[in-house]
């Protein structure tokens, strides 16, 4: 779901809430009760959300970091005859990464399932309240049809709102990891706009002044041989 869609759903939810409040306050508040419950759940579970996503990101970083070290020290590993130890350590890191990823995904899916079920329970309660109001004569068929029409949109908005809150908490973990790379620089540096040169004109590359250390002093070659491919002679 795009952020623009969330804005559209939010605008529609606010307008529909104002209309429904003028018809029946109790049923309207019952419709938006799952939204309050979902917001409270995300706030309560925010610590676990950040913890599990942080463990997942750290395990992934350990795997990619070890791969970088592995490719940078291939010759040293071969000389030390440590291929099996390196592979075993890589397997252990991958196993830990898989465990952390599974835990993170399960927790995320449990939250999404809870959001959907909360909305479903709220829908059932709304139908009961509407039935009682219609029996009492304070809620007409037209009002019921309007509420049912709005209910689908508000249900989708409530579910997506909980999902966006969860993703926001998870994204905070990635932002915190990137902030450590700034080494004291302001946080807004992460989102500071800059030019992107995808088409011309491209910026000029500045000429770096040559200094004494850039001058070639000695060139040594040993056992250097070249043979012409046609004649085979050097």
GROMACS .gro file of C-alpha atoms in nm:
model
  234
    1UNK     CA    1   0.000   0.000   0.000
    2UNK     CA    2   0.147   0.334  -0.105
    3UNK     CA    3   0.162   0.635   0.123
    4UNK     CA    4  -0.071   0.825  -0.111
    5UNK     CA    5  -0.330   0.549  -0.068
    6UNK     CA    6  -0.307   0.584   0.309
    7UNK     CA    7  -0.371   0.958   0.281
    8UNK     CA    8  -0.675   0.893   0.062
    9UNK     CA    9  -0.808   0.628   0.303
   10UNK     CA   10  -0.752   0.862   0.599
   11UNK     CA   11  -0.938   1.148   0.431
   12UNK     CA   12  -1.228   0.920   0.342
   13UNK     CA   13  -1.237   0.778   0.696
   14UNK     CA   14  -1.254   1.125   0.853
   15UNK     CA   15  -1.533   1.241   0.622
   16UNK     CA   16  -1.732   0.920   0.669
   17UNK     CA   17  -1.689   0.941   1.047
   18UNK     CA   18  -1.837   1.292   1.052
   19UNK     CA   19  -2.134   1.176   0.846
   20UNK     CA   20  -2.194   0.868   1.060
   21UNK     CA   21  -2.165   1.063   1.385
   22UNK     CA   22  -2.461   1.271   1.278
   23UNK     CA   23  -2.663   0.953   1.225
   24UNK     CA   24  -2.569   0.733   1.523
   25UNK     CA   25  -2.291   0.812   1.768
   26UNK     CA   26  -2.276   0.472   1.941
   27UNK     CA   27  -2.242   0.265   1.624
   28UNK     CA   28  -1.990   0.511   1.479
   29UNK     CA   29  -1.769   0.486   1.786
   30UNK     CA   30  -1.798   0.108   1.769
   31UNK     CA   31  -1.678   0.115   1.408
   32UNK     CA   32  -1.365   0.309   1.500
   33UNK     CA   33  -1.299   0.113   1.820
   34UNK     CA   34  -1.077  -0.147   1.639
   35UNK     CA   35  -0.860   0.141   1.517
   36UNK     CA   36  -0.792   0.244   1.877
   37UNK     CA   37  -0.724  -0.118   1.977
   38UNK     CA   38  -0.479  -0.171   1.690
   39UNK     CA   39  -0.293   0.151   1.771
   40UNK     CA   40  -0.261   0.045   2.135
   41UNK     CA   41  -0.136  -0.301   2.035
   42UNK     CA   42   0.135  -0.160   1.809
   43UNK     CA   43   0.251   0.079   2.081
   44UNK     CA   44   0.264  -0.203   2.337
   45UNK     CA   45   0.445  -0.438   2.099
   46UNK     CA   46   0.684  -0.171   1.967
   47UNK     CA   47   0.969  -0.298   2.186
   48UNK     CA   48   0.936  -0.651   2.050
   49UNK     CA   49   0.896  -0.521   1.694
   50UNK     CA   50   1.222  -0.327   1.716
   51UNK     CA   51   1.400  -0.609   1.898
   52UNK     CA   52   1.314  -0.879   1.646
   53UNK     CA   53   1.380  -0.659   1.345
   54UNK     CA   54   1.711  -0.545   1.498
   55UNK     CA   55   1.821  -0.906   1.554
   56UNK     CA   56   1.725  -0.989   1.197
   57UNK     CA   57   1.920  -0.696   1.052
   58UNK     CA   58   2.223  -0.770   1.270
   59UNK     CA   59   2.229  -1.134   1.162
   60UNK     CA   60   2.207  -1.029   0.798
   61UNK     CA   61   2.489  -0.780   0.851
   62UNK     CA   62   2.705  -1.053   1.005
   63UNK     CA   63   2.654  -1.272   0.698
   64UNK     CA   64   2.733  -0.999   0.446
   65UNK     CA   65   3.028  -0.877   0.652
   66UNK     CA   66   3.177  -1.224   0.671
   67UNK     CA   67   3.132  -1.267   0.296
   68UNK     CA   68   3.326  -0.947   0.237
   69UNK     CA   69   3.607  -1.065   0.464
   70UNK     CA   70   3.600  -1.408   0.301
   71UNK     CA   71   3.646  -1.276  -0.052
   72UNK     CA   72   3.914  -1.038   0.067
   73UNK     CA   73   4.121  -1.311   0.231
   74UNK     CA   74   4.088  -1.602  -0.011
   75UNK     CA   75   4.462  -1.652  -0.043
   76UNK     CA   76   4.519  -1.636   0.332
   77UNK     CA   77   4.249  -1.898   0.390
   78UNK     CA   78   4.402  -2.126   0.128
   79UNK     CA   79   4.750  -2.089   0.274
   80UNK     CA   80   4.621  -2.170   0.623
   81UNK     CA   81   4.417  -2.461   0.485
   82UNK     CA   82   4.112  -2.321   0.666
   83UNK     CA   83   3.849  -2.370   0.398
   84UNK     CA   84   3.639  -2.611   0.605
   85UNK     CA   85   3.648  -2.387   0.913
   86UNK     CA   86   3.544  -2.086   0.706
   87UNK     CA   87   3.257  -2.278   0.545
   88UNK     CA   88   3.141  -2.408   0.883
   89UNK     CA   89   3.142  -2.059   1.031
   90UNK     CA   90   2.951  -1.930   0.729
   91UNK     CA   91   2.690  -2.202   0.778
   92UNK     CA   92   2.650  -2.106   1.143
   93UNK     CA   93   2.598  -1.741   1.051
   94UNK     CA   94   2.341  -1.837   0.788
   95UNK     CA   95   2.158  -2.061   1.034
   96UNK     CA   96   2.140  -1.779   1.287
   97UNK     CA   97   2.019  -1.541   1.018
   98UNK     CA   98   1.748  -1.786   0.915
   99UNK     CA   99   1.633  -1.825   1.277
  100UNK     CA  100   1.616  -1.449   1.330
  101UNK     CA  101   1.434  -1.397   1.000
  102UNK     CA  102   1.176  -1.665   1.080
  103UNK     CA  103   1.113  -1.516   1.425
  104UNK     CA  104   1.073  -1.169   1.276
  105UNK     CA  105   0.837  -1.288   1.004
  106UNK     CA  106   0.624  -1.496   1.242
  107UNK     CA  107   0.584  -1.204   1.481
  108UNK     CA  108   0.492  -0.977   1.189
  109UNK     CA  109   0.234  -1.224   1.057
  110UNK     CA  110   0.084  -1.271   1.404
  111UNK     CA  111   0.035  -0.895   1.431
  112UNK     CA  112  -0.128  -0.876   1.089
  113UNK     CA  113  -0.358  -1.166   1.175
  114UNK     CA  114  -0.451  -0.996   1.500
  115UNK     CA  115  -0.530  -0.675   1.314
  116UNK     CA  116  -0.758  -0.856   1.070
  117UNK     CA  117  -0.937  -1.051   1.344
  118UNK     CA  118  -0.984  -0.738   1.554
  119UNK     CA  119  -1.154  -0.569   1.260
  120UNK     CA  120  -1.375  -0.876   1.204
  121UNK     CA  121  -1.484  -0.882   1.568
  122UNK     CA  122  -1.558  -0.512   1.550
  123UNK     CA  123  -1.769  -0.568   1.239
  124UNK     CA  124  -1.975  -0.832   1.418
  125UNK     CA  125  -2.034  -0.602   1.713
  126UNK     CA  126  -2.143  -0.325   1.477
  127UNK     CA  127  -2.401  -0.551   1.312
  128UNK     CA  128  -2.543  -0.643   1.652
  129UNK     CA  129  -2.573  -0.278   1.752
  130UNK     CA  130  -2.729  -0.189   1.418
  131UNK     CA  131  -2.983  -0.469   1.455
  132UNK     CA  132  -3.086  -0.347   1.799
  133UNK     CA  133  -3.116   0.012   1.678
  134UNK     CA  134  -3.325  -0.093   1.377
  135UNK     CA  135  -3.552  -0.296   1.604
  136UNK     CA  136  -3.595   0.011   1.825
  137UNK     CA  137  -3.676   0.224   1.521
  138UNK     CA  138  -3.382   0.464   1.564
  139UNK     CA  139  -3.186   0.327   1.270
  140UNK     CA  140  -3.337   0.304   0.923
  141UNK     CA  141  -3.262   0.073   0.632
  142UNK     CA  142  -3.100   0.363   0.448
  143UNK     CA  143  -2.875   0.434   0.745
  144UNK     CA  144  -2.778   0.068   0.759
  145UNK     CA  145  -2.696   0.062   0.385
  146UNK     CA  146  -2.480   0.373   0.423
  147UNK     CA  147  -2.295   0.227   0.722
  148UNK     CA  148  -2.234  -0.102   0.542
  149UNK     CA  149  -2.091   0.088   0.244
  150UNK     CA  150  -1.859   0.289   0.467
  151UNK     CA  151  -1.769  -0.018   0.671
  152UNK     CA  152  -1.571  -0.180   0.389
  153UNK     CA  153  -1.356   0.129   0.340
  154UNK     CA  154  -1.301   0.183   0.711
  155UNK     CA  155  -1.216  -0.184   0.763
  156UNK     CA  156  -0.949  -0.164   0.493
  157UNK     CA  157  -0.819   0.160   0.638
  158UNK     CA  158  -0.798   0.015   0.989
  159UNK     CA  159  -0.606  -0.293   0.875
  160UNK     CA  160  -0.365  -0.093   0.661
  161UNK     CA  161  -0.317   0.162   0.938
  162UNK     CA  162  -0.198  -0.111   1.172
  163UNK     CA  163   0.033  -0.246   0.902
  164UNK     CA  164   0.183   0.098   0.838
  165UNK     CA  165   0.244   0.151   1.209
  166UNK     CA  166   0.426  -0.183   1.227
  167UNK     CA  167   0.638  -0.103   0.922
  168UNK     CA  168   0.721   0.237   1.072
  169UNK     CA  169   0.857   0.073   1.387
  170UNK     CA  170   1.058  -0.172   1.179
  171UNK     CA  171   1.198   0.103   0.958
  172UNK     CA  172   1.321   0.281   1.270
  173UNK     CA  173   1.568  -0.004   1.324
  174UNK     CA  174   1.721   0.048   0.979
  175UNK     CA  175   1.741   0.423   1.035
  176UNK     CA  176   1.922   0.375   1.366
  177UNK     CA  177   2.174   0.144   1.197
  178UNK     CA  178   2.238   0.403   0.926
  179UNK     CA  179   2.278   0.682   1.181
  180UNK     CA  180   2.574   0.497   1.334
  181UNK     CA  181   2.752   0.528   0.998
  182UNK     CA  182   2.724   0.908   1.002
  183UNK     CA  183   2.973   0.934   1.291
  184UNK     CA  184   2.819   1.239   1.454
  185UNK     CA  185   2.680   1.404   1.141
  186UNK     CA  186   2.326   1.548   1.163
  187UNK     CA  187   2.048   1.295   1.115
  188UNK     CA  188   1.893   1.494   0.829
  189UNK     CA  189   2.201   1.410   0.622
  190UNK     CA  190   2.035   1.076   0.542
  191UNK     CA  191   1.757   1.247   0.349
  192UNK     CA  192   1.943   1.552   0.228
  193UNK     CA  193   1.868   1.598  -0.143
  194UNK     CA  194   2.150   1.604  -0.393
  195UNK     CA  195   2.192   1.614  -0.770
  196UNK     CA  196   2.160   1.291  -0.966
  197UNK     CA  197   2.343   1.297  -1.298
  198UNK     CA  198   2.152   1.047  -1.511
  199UNK     CA  199   2.170   1.261  -1.825
  200UNK     CA  200   2.403   1.532  -1.949
  201UNK     CA  201   2.551   1.775  -1.897
  202UNK     CA  202   2.771   1.599  -1.644
  203UNK     CA  203   2.977   1.790  -1.390
  204UNK     CA  204   3.338   1.855  -1.471
  205UNK     CA  205   3.595   1.641  -1.295
  206UNK     CA  206   3.839   1.872  -1.116
  207UNK     CA  207   4.206   1.839  -1.203
  208UNK     CA  208   4.404   1.730  -0.901
  209UNK     CA  209   4.741   1.902  -0.879
  210UNK     CA  210   5.038   1.670  -0.905
  211UNK     CA  211   5.283   1.663  -0.620
  212UNK     CA  212   5.625   1.510  -0.578
  213UNK     CA  213   5.491   1.185  -0.437
  214UNK     CA  214   5.295   1.125  -0.757
  215UNK     CA  215   5.613   1.098  -0.966
  216UNK     CA  216   5.729   0.752  -1.067
  217UNK     CA  217   6.070   0.688  -0.914
  218UNK     CA  218   6.153   0.322  -0.982
  219UNK     CA  219   6.008   0.056  -1.211
  220UNK     CA  220   6.141  -0.297  -1.167
  221UNK     CA  221   6.052  -0.599  -1.378
  222UNK     CA  222   6.168  -0.959  -1.352
  223UNK     CA  223   6.128  -1.245  -1.596
  224UNK     CA  224   5.918  -1.031  -1.824
  225UNK     CA  225   5.852  -1.199  -2.158
  226UNK     CA  226   5.622  -1.128  -2.447
  227UNK     CA  227   5.577  -1.337  -2.761
  228UNK     CA  228   5.404  -1.225  -3.074
  229UNK     CA  229   5.096  -1.442  -3.133
  230UNK     CA  230   5.164  -1.475  -3.507
  231UNK     CA  231   5.536  -1.550  -3.513
  232UNK     CA  232   5.577  -1.693  -3.166
  233UNK     CA  233   5.901  -1.498  -3.129
  234UNK     CA  234   5.982  -1.258  -2.852
   0.00000   0.00000   0.00000
